[in-house]
Amino acid sequence: MTHPLMPKATAVWLVENTALSFEQIADFCGLHSLEVQAIADDEVAIGMQGLDPITAGELTMEEIERCQADPGTRLNPAENRTPVAKKKGARYTPVSKRQDRPDAIAWLIKNYPEMSDAQISKLIGTTKPTINSIRERSHWNIANIKAQNPVALGLCSAENLEKSVAISRARAGTTHAPNRGPKEDGPAPSIPTTPAPKPEPVPTAETVFVEQLPAPQEETLAIEQNTDSDPIAMPAPEEVKE
């Protein structure tokens, strides 16, 4: 037996508005009979606003009247008092764009091979047999299929595509790291540096004065050699005495 969503507030309302016994209220609300009696004696849940179970769809007035007539009976909750959540169906694709789905499937298989069939099916609203036939190139129209971005075809949003790609890469462990360039085995080659040009000396007053002085004339010495003169006799070297 399921109990009310707010058992104490429901018990407060039943104590104040019905002639049900403490045991009947306690059994319906999932409380102890002494706790219900303390609520009736204003010892527990003082000042609490009661919750009408009839308005909440948890109990019917006919059931209350039946149990008031017979204190030995138990309250039965109303049928289908909790709305059943509607299951989310397959993603709807307009008829005009259904013929573009094979192109989008081919694009996803080519660019994101780590994406599972379930993700592709959920992303663009297709079936797994269609995905397998395109992957295995056994599709009836495989010759005319051209890979195209599903975002450009209007079959999904860029946000949903990025989310699906991130999930598939995280599961496959292929998250792309930033490109840091090829790994170098040896030391990096040194770049030859060109020597910096020497700064030209700043002219001073002394250097300017020296440059303005006239250069001294060089005296040319003409040495005349007499080719007819006898050769000069050189003395013989003295013998070294031991």
mmCIF file of C-alpha atoms in Angstrom, residues 61-166:
data_model
loop_
_atom_site.group_PDB
_atom_site.id
_atom_site.type_symbol
_atom_site.label_atom_id
_atom_site.label_comp_id
_atom_site.label_asym_id
_atom_site.label_seq_id
_atom_site.Cartn_x
_atom_site.Cartn_y
_atom_site.Cartn_z
ATOM 1 C CA MET A 61 -15.178 10.735 -0.435
ATOM 2 C CA GLU A 62 -17.041 7.462 -0.961
ATOM 3 C CA GLU A 63 -14.144 5.572 0.603
ATOM 4 C CA ILE A 64 -14.148 7.885 3.622
ATOM 5 C CA GLU A 65 -17.880 7.434 4.140
ATOM 6 C CA ARG A 66 -17.567 3.668 3.847
ATOM 7 C CA CYS A 67 -14.841 3.501 6.501
ATOM 8 C CA GLN A 68 -16.682 5.920 8.807
ATOM 9 C CA ALA A 69 -19.642 3.553 8.783
ATOM 10 C CA ASP A 70 -17.426 0.563 9.679
ATOM 11 C CA PRO A 71 -14.421 1.389 11.939
ATOM 12 C CA GLY A 72 -12.977 -2.066 11.315
ATOM 13 C CA THR A 73 -12.297 -1.446 7.624
ATOM 14 C CA ARG A 74 -9.197 0.071 6.038
ATOM 15 C CA LEU A 75 -8.969 3.023 3.711
ATOM 16 C CA ASN A 76 -8.048 2.120 0.164
ATOM 17 C CA PRO A 77 -6.203 4.760 -1.856
ATOM 18 C CA ALA A 78 -7.718 6.022 -5.077
ATOM 19 C CA GLU A 79 -6.718 4.193 -8.227
ATOM 20 C CA ASN A 80 -4.204 5.857 -10.553
ATOM 21 C CA ARG A 81 -3.693 8.665 -8.093
ATOM 22 C CA THR A 82 -0.137 9.165 -9.295
ATOM 23 C CA PRO A 83 0.056 10.214 -12.951
ATOM 24 C CA VAL A 84 2.251 7.956 -15.003
ATOM 25 C CA ALA A 85 5.011 9.800 -16.765
ATOM 26 C CA LYS A 86 4.686 9.641 -20.502
ATOM 27 C CA LYS A 87 7.528 7.814 -22.138
ATOM 28 C CA LYS A 88 9.599 9.871 -24.495
ATOM 29 C CA GLY A 89 9.219 8.508 -27.986
ATOM 30 C CA ALA A 90 11.618 8.571 -30.870
ATOM 31 C CA ARG A 91 12.794 11.912 -32.149
ATOM 32 C CA TYR A 92 10.455 13.203 -34.829
ATOM 33 C CA THR A 93 12.005 14.089 -38.168
ATOM 34 C CA PRO A 94 9.991 16.020 -40.782
ATOM 35 C CA VAL A 95 9.112 14.073 -43.889
ATOM 36 C CA SER A 96 10.945 16.556 -46.095
ATOM 37 C CA LYS A 97 14.228 15.871 -44.279
ATOM 38 C CA ARG A 98 14.025 12.115 -43.863
ATOM 39 C CA GLN A 99 15.763 11.551 -47.186
ATOM 40 C CA ASP A 100 18.783 13.471 -45.823
ATOM 41 C CA ARG A 101 19.324 11.143 -42.897
ATOM 42 C CA PRO A 102 21.563 8.640 -44.785
ATOM 43 C CA ASP A 103 23.894 11.510 -45.725
ATOM 44 C CA ALA A 104 24.058 12.617 -42.093
ATOM 45 C CA ILE A 105 24.689 9.041 -40.911
ATOM 46 C CA ALA A 106 27.570 8.672 -43.366
ATOM 47 C CA TRP A 107 29.059 11.971 -42.142
ATOM 48 C CA LEU A 108 28.879 10.922 -38.488
ATOM 49 C CA ILE A 109 30.388 7.487 -39.189
ATOM 50 C CA LYS A 110 33.227 9.076 -41.154
ATOM 51 C CA ASN A 111 34.093 11.881 -38.736
ATOM 52 C CA TYR A 112 33.171 10.322 -35.396
ATOM 53 C CA PRO A 113 33.683 6.541 -35.580
ATOM 54 C CA GLU A 114 33.663 6.320 -31.773
ATOM 55 C CA MET A 115 29.990 7.395 -31.663
ATOM 56 C CA SER A 116 27.695 4.470 -30.917
ATOM 57 C CA ASP A 117 24.650 3.485 -32.968
ATOM 58 C CA ALA A 118 22.368 4.443 -30.086
ATOM 59 C CA GLN A 119 23.803 7.971 -30.001
ATOM 60 C CA ILE A 120 23.454 8.425 -33.757
ATOM 61 C CA SER A 121 19.913 7.067 -33.638
ATOM 62 C CA LYS A 122 18.952 9.445 -30.834
ATOM 63 C CA LEU A 123 20.712 12.421 -32.424
ATOM 64 C CA ILE A 124 19.084 12.391 -35.862
ATOM 65 C CA GLY A 125 16.107 10.072 -35.307
ATOM 66 C CA THR A 126 17.035 6.984 -37.293
ATOM 67 C CA THR A 127 17.197 3.225 -36.730
ATOM 68 C CA LYS A 128 20.130 0.925 -35.988
ATOM 69 C CA PRO A 129 19.577 -1.286 -39.086
ATOM 70 C CA THR A 130 19.895 1.797 -41.290
ATOM 71 C CA ILE A 131 23.120 2.798 -39.543
ATOM 72 C CA ASN A 132 24.584 -0.705 -39.911
ATOM 73 C CA SER A 133 23.666 -0.886 -43.597
ATOM 74 C CA ILE A 134 25.447 2.412 -44.290
ATOM 75 C CA ARG A 135 28.481 1.404 -42.222
ATOM 76 C CA GLU A 136 28.714 -1.925 -44.071
ATOM 77 C CA ARG A 137 27.924 -0.209 -47.413
ATOM 78 C CA SER A 138 24.966 -2.510 -48.021
ATOM 79 C CA HIS A 139 22.366 0.261 -48.141
ATOM 80 C CA TRP A 140 20.113 0.128 -51.208
ATOM 81 C CA ASN A 141 21.075 3.698 -52.157
ATOM 82 C CA ILE A 142 24.718 3.626 -51.086
ATOM 83 C CA ALA A 143 25.919 4.876 -54.509
ATOM 84 C CA ASN A 144 24.045 8.175 -54.086
ATOM 85 C CA ILE A 145 24.835 8.790 -50.408
ATOM 86 C CA LYS A 146 27.090 11.797 -49.815
ATOM 87 C CA ALA A 147 28.352 12.583 -46.321
ATOM 88 C CA GLN A 148 26.900 15.886 -45.098
ATOM 89 C CA ASN A 149 26.877 17.640 -41.745
ATOM 90 C CA PRO A 150 23.568 16.937 -39.922
ATOM 91 C CA VAL A 151 23.604 20.466 -38.481
ATOM 92 C CA ALA A 152 23.700 21.956 -41.970
ATOM 93 C CA LEU A 153 20.883 19.605 -43.004
ATOM 94 C CA GLY A 154 18.760 20.747 -40.062
ATOM 95 C CA LEU A 155 18.521 17.291 -38.491
ATOM 96 C CA CYS A 156 20.045 18.338 -35.158
ATOM 97 C CA SER A 157 21.484 21.349 -33.396
ATOM 98 C CA ALA A 158 25.176 22.105 -33.022
ATOM 99 C CA GLU A 159 24.808 21.967 -29.227
ATOM 100 C CA ASN A 160 23.375 18.442 -29.297
ATOM 101 C CA LEU A 161 26.059 17.305 -31.733
ATOM 102 C CA GLU A 162 28.871 18.645 -29.550
ATOM 103 C CA LYS A 163 27.311 17.046 -26.484
ATOM 104 C CA SER A 164 27.042 13.632 -28.170
ATOM 105 C CA VAL A 165 30.618 13.845 -29.452
ATOM 106 C CA ALA A 166 31.929 14.747 -25.992
#
